Amino acid sequence: MSTGKFILHSGYIPSGDQPEAIARLIAGVEAGATHQTLQGITGSGKTFTMANVIHRLQRPTLILAPNKTLTAQLYLEMKQFFPENAVEYFVSYYDFFQPEVYIPGSDRFIPKDSAINDHLERLRLSTTKALIERQDVIVVASVSSIYGLGKVRTSS
């Protein structure tokens, strides 16, 4: 049962540059910063740093990753850090997407083609449901997932 609070499960404590990064990210949010980026080399503990920020701020969170592979990795790690909270996976539901193409040299038009993955669509719907019903939500999404969400009037 959800308490509505983000409860971080980890046997580690922040170390190295992590405490300063956590403090600066929290200060940025509290100062009203609308965009912040956490940078670091592979294996430096960025995900753990983000988990600590989420735990301390106690706010619903959107984590954007550049591709589906990294999104899946971040999702699995956040699920481990926050097993009692709604950690949701939100990526494009296309298995593939080929936009329409016109080739002037041959006066040829190739229509767009795509295949939708039903499982990914269910995960997207789960994300929407969690955002409506809960406050303790972490959405891990790929950048491409924000395209094709529909018109504002549709969801108003």
mmCIF file of C-alpha atoms in Angstrom:
data_model
loop_
_atom_site.group_PDB
_atom_site.id
_atom_site.type_symbol
_atom_site.label_atom_id
_atom_site.label_comp_id
_atom_site.label_asym_id
_atom_site.label_seq_id
_atom_site.Cartn_x
_atom_site.Cartn_y
_atom_site.Cartn_z
ATOM 1 C CA MET A 1 0.000 0.000 0.000
ATOM 2 C CA SER A 2 1.355 3.392 -0.969
ATOM 3 C CA THR A 3 1.968 5.970 1.738
ATOM 4 C CA GLY A 4 2.322 8.709 -0.859
ATOM 5 C CA LYS A 5 5.896 9.315 0.286
ATOM 6 C CA PHE A 6 9.001 8.445 -1.677
ATOM 7 C CA ILE A 7 10.924 5.876 0.352
ATOM 8 C CA LEU A 8 14.460 5.241 -0.908
ATOM 9 C CA HIS A 9 15.739 1.694 -0.442
ATOM 10 C CA SER A 10 19.523 1.504 -0.616
ATOM 11 C CA GLY A 11 22.416 0.229 1.421
ATOM 12 C CA TYR A 12 24.570 3.140 0.259
ATOM 13 C CA ILE A 13 25.006 6.724 1.383
ATOM 14 C CA PRO A 14 25.976 9.568 -0.962
ATOM 15 C CA SER A 15 29.750 10.006 -1.267
ATOM 16 C CA GLY A 16 32.351 11.842 -3.339
ATOM 17 C CA ASP A 17 30.701 14.598 -5.390
ATOM 18 C CA GLN A 18 27.206 13.223 -4.799
ATOM 19 C CA PRO A 19 26.323 15.231 -1.641
ATOM 20 C CA GLU A 20 27.168 18.517 -3.374
ATOM 21 C CA ALA A 21 25.296 17.511 -6.542
ATOM 22 C CA ILE A 22 22.250 16.532 -4.474
ATOM 23 C CA ALA A 23 22.331 19.823 -2.546
ATOM 24 C CA ARG A 24 22.711 21.911 -5.723
ATOM 25 C CA LEU A 25 19.904 20.112 -7.540
ATOM 26 C CA ILE A 26 17.581 20.520 -4.553
ATOM 27 C CA ALA A 27 18.515 24.203 -4.227
ATOM 28 C CA GLY A 28 17.768 24.674 -7.921
ATOM 29 C CA VAL A 29 14.315 23.130 -7.609
ATOM 30 C CA GLU A 30 13.535 25.154 -4.500
ATOM 31 C CA ALA A 31 14.703 28.335 -6.284
ATOM 32 C CA GLY A 32 12.291 27.619 -9.136
ATOM 33 C CA ALA A 33 14.740 26.381 -11.765
ATOM 34 C CA THR A 34 12.674 24.893 -14.570
ATOM 35 C CA HIS A 35 15.490 22.879 -16.134
ATOM 36 C CA GLN A 36 18.482 21.177 -14.561
ATOM 37 C CA THR A 37 20.927 18.624 -15.882
ATOM 38 C CA LEU A 38 22.987 16.149 -13.901
ATOM 39 C CA GLN A 39 26.150 15.206 -15.766
ATOM 40 C CA GLY A 40 28.764 12.612 -14.941
ATOM 41 C CA ILE A 41 30.828 9.806 -16.375
ATOM 42 C CA THR A 42 29.501 6.265 -16.669
ATOM 43 C CA GLY A 43 29.330 4.606 -13.267
ATOM 44 C CA SER A 44 29.645 7.829 -11.267
ATOM 45 C CA GLY A 45 26.341 7.347 -9.444
ATOM 46 C CA LYS A 46 24.044 9.716 -11.321
ATOM 47 C CA THR A 47 21.023 7.443 -10.856
ATOM 48 C CA PHE A 48 21.675 7.137 -7.117
ATOM 49 C CA THR A 49 22.104 10.918 -6.948
ATOM 50 C CA MET A 50 18.738 11.398 -8.685
ATOM 51 C CA ALA A 51 17.125 8.894 -6.310
ATOM 52 C CA ASN A 52 18.380 10.901 -3.327
ATOM 53 C CA VAL A 53 17.041 14.137 -4.800
ATOM 54 C CA ILE A 54 13.625 12.527 -5.352
ATOM 55 C CA HIS A 55 13.606 11.128 -1.818
ATOM 56 C CA ARG A 56 14.514 14.468 -0.242
ATOM 57 C CA LEU A 57 12.181 16.631 -2.338
ATOM 58 C CA GLN A 58 9.194 14.252 -2.118
ATOM 59 C CA ARG A 59 7.818 15.408 -5.473
ATOM 60 C CA PRO A 60 6.560 13.548 -8.527
ATOM 61 C CA THR A 61 9.451 13.343 -10.967
ATOM 62 C CA LEU A 62 10.021 13.079 -14.708
ATOM 63 C CA ILE A 63 13.368 11.621 -15.772
ATOM 64 C CA LEU A 64 14.117 11.983 -19.492
ATOM 65 C CA ALA A 65 16.641 9.695 -21.150
ATOM 66 C CA PRO A 66 17.966 10.016 -24.713
ATOM 67 C CA ASN A 67 16.929 6.538 -25.905
ATOM 68 C CA LYS A 68 14.864 3.464 -25.027
ATOM 69 C CA THR A 69 17.877 1.437 -23.892
ATOM 70 C CA LEU A 70 18.962 3.953 -21.261
ATOM 71 C CA THR A 71 15.328 4.543 -20.309
ATOM 72 C CA ALA A 72 14.907 0.830 -19.546
ATOM 73 C CA GLN A 73 18.098 0.786 -17.467
ATOM 74 C CA LEU A 74 17.052 3.855 -15.450
ATOM 75 C CA TYR A 75 13.555 2.438 -14.976
ATOM 76 C CA LEU A 76 14.856 -0.837 -13.551
ATOM 77 C CA GLU A 77 17.250 0.967 -11.207
ATOM 78 C CA MET A 78 14.561 3.377 -9.985
ATOM 79 C CA LYS A 79 12.211 0.414 -9.385
ATOM 80 C CA GLN A 80 14.899 -1.049 -7.108
ATOM 81 C CA PHE A 81 15.410 2.240 -5.259
ATOM 82 C CA PHE A 82 11.661 2.893 -4.879
ATOM 83 C CA PRO A 83 9.843 -0.476 -4.761
ATOM 84 C CA GLU A 84 6.904 0.981 -2.802
ATOM 85 C CA ASN A 85 6.299 3.858 -5.203
ATOM 86 C CA ALA A 86 4.868 4.143 -8.704
ATOM 87 C CA VAL A 87 7.897 4.015 -10.982
ATOM 88 C CA GLU A 88 6.547 4.119 -14.529
ATOM 89 C CA TYR A 89 8.089 3.420 -17.941
ATOM 90 C CA PHE A 90 7.019 5.791 -20.728
ATOM 91 C CA VAL A 91 8.516 5.346 -24.180
ATOM 92 C CA SER A 92 7.271 5.614 -27.733
ATOM 93 C CA TYR A 93 4.898 2.757 -28.465
ATOM 94 C CA TYR A 94 6.348 2.218 -31.933
ATOM 95 C CA ASP A 95 8.450 -0.844 -32.636
ATOM 96 C CA PHE A 96 9.431 1.017 -35.769
ATOM 97 C CA PHE A 97 8.381 4.197 -37.527
ATOM 98 C CA GLN A 98 9.210 5.148 -41.105
ATOM 99 C CA PRO A 99 8.108 8.701 -41.955
ATOM 100 C CA GLU A 100 6.732 9.475 -45.384
ATOM 101 C CA VAL A 101 9.379 10.254 -47.963
ATOM 102 C CA TYR A 102 9.347 11.924 -51.357
ATOM 103 C CA ILE A 103 12.271 11.217 -53.676
ATOM 104 C CA PRO A 104 12.319 13.991 -56.301
ATOM 105 C CA GLY A 105 14.862 12.294 -58.584
ATOM 106 C CA SER A 106 12.509 9.408 -59.281
ATOM 107 C CA ASP A 107 9.263 11.264 -58.504
ATOM 108 C CA ARG A 108 8.544 8.529 -55.995
ATOM 109 C CA PHE A 109 6.495 8.843 -52.817
ATOM 110 C CA ILE A 110 6.908 6.334 -49.995
ATOM 111 C CA PRO A 111 4.056 6.484 -47.465
ATOM 112 C CA LYS A 112 4.741 6.376 -43.766
ATOM 113 C CA ASP A 113 4.726 2.989 -42.082
ATOM 114 C CA SER A 114 4.785 1.946 -38.457
ATOM 115 C CA ALA A 115 4.130 -0.866 -36.006
ATOM 116 C CA ILE A 116 2.714 -0.215 -32.547
ATOM 117 C CA ASN A 117 3.779 -2.411 -29.643
ATOM 118 C CA ASP A 118 0.701 -3.189 -27.518
ATOM 119 C CA HIS A 119 2.766 -3.885 -24.385
ATOM 120 C CA LEU A 120 4.445 -0.465 -24.585
ATOM 121 C CA GLU A 121 1.043 1.149 -25.079
ATOM 122 C CA ARG A 122 -0.210 -0.558 -21.880
ATOM 123 C CA LEU A 123 2.828 0.782 -20.001
ATOM 124 C CA ARG A 124 2.035 4.288 -21.269
ATOM 125 C CA LEU A 125 -1.552 3.925 -20.054
ATOM 126 C CA SER A 126 -0.268 2.693 -16.684
ATOM 127 C CA THR A 127 1.813 5.869 -16.448
ATOM 128 C CA THR A 128 -1.208 8.045 -17.158
ATOM 129 C CA LYS A 129 -3.270 6.160 -14.565
ATOM 130 C CA ALA A 130 -0.543 6.529 -11.923
ATOM 131 C CA LEU A 131 -0.261 10.271 -12.561
ATOM 132 C CA ILE A 132 -4.014 10.680 -12.102
ATOM 133 C CA GLU A 133 -4.315 8.519 -8.991
ATOM 134 C CA ARG A 134 -1.081 9.007 -7.037
ATOM 135 C CA GLN A 135 1.404 11.605 -5.840
ATOM 136 C CA ASP A 136 4.393 9.263 -5.466
ATOM 137 C CA VAL A 137 5.118 8.847 -9.170
ATOM 138 C CA ILE A 138 8.453 8.685 -10.963
ATOM 139 C CA VAL A 139 8.125 8.638 -14.743
ATOM 140 C CA VAL A 140 11.191 7.413 -16.597
ATOM 141 C CA ALA A 141 10.721 8.386 -20.233
ATOM 142 C CA SER A 142 12.600 8.530 -23.485
ATOM 143 C CA VAL A 143 12.765 11.889 -25.232
ATOM 144 C CA SER A 144 10.954 10.470 -28.280
ATOM 145 C CA SER A 145 7.954 9.492 -26.146
ATOM 146 C CA ILE A 146 6.751 13.085 -25.910
ATOM 147 C CA TYR A 147 5.895 13.192 -29.615
ATOM 148 C CA GLY A 148 2.448 12.142 -30.756
ATOM 149 C CA LEU A 149 0.706 12.526 -27.414
ATOM 150 C CA GLY A 150 -2.354 14.086 -28.998
ATOM 151 C CA LYS A 151 -3.911 17.498 -28.897
ATOM 152 C CA VAL A 152 -4.315 19.379 -25.631
ATOM 153 C CA ARG A 153 -8.101 19.467 -26.111
ATOM 154 C CA THR A 154 -8.180 15.661 -26.268
ATOM 155 C CA SER A 155 -6.853 15.303 -22.732
ATOM 156 C CA SER A 156 -8.453 18.387 -21.159
#
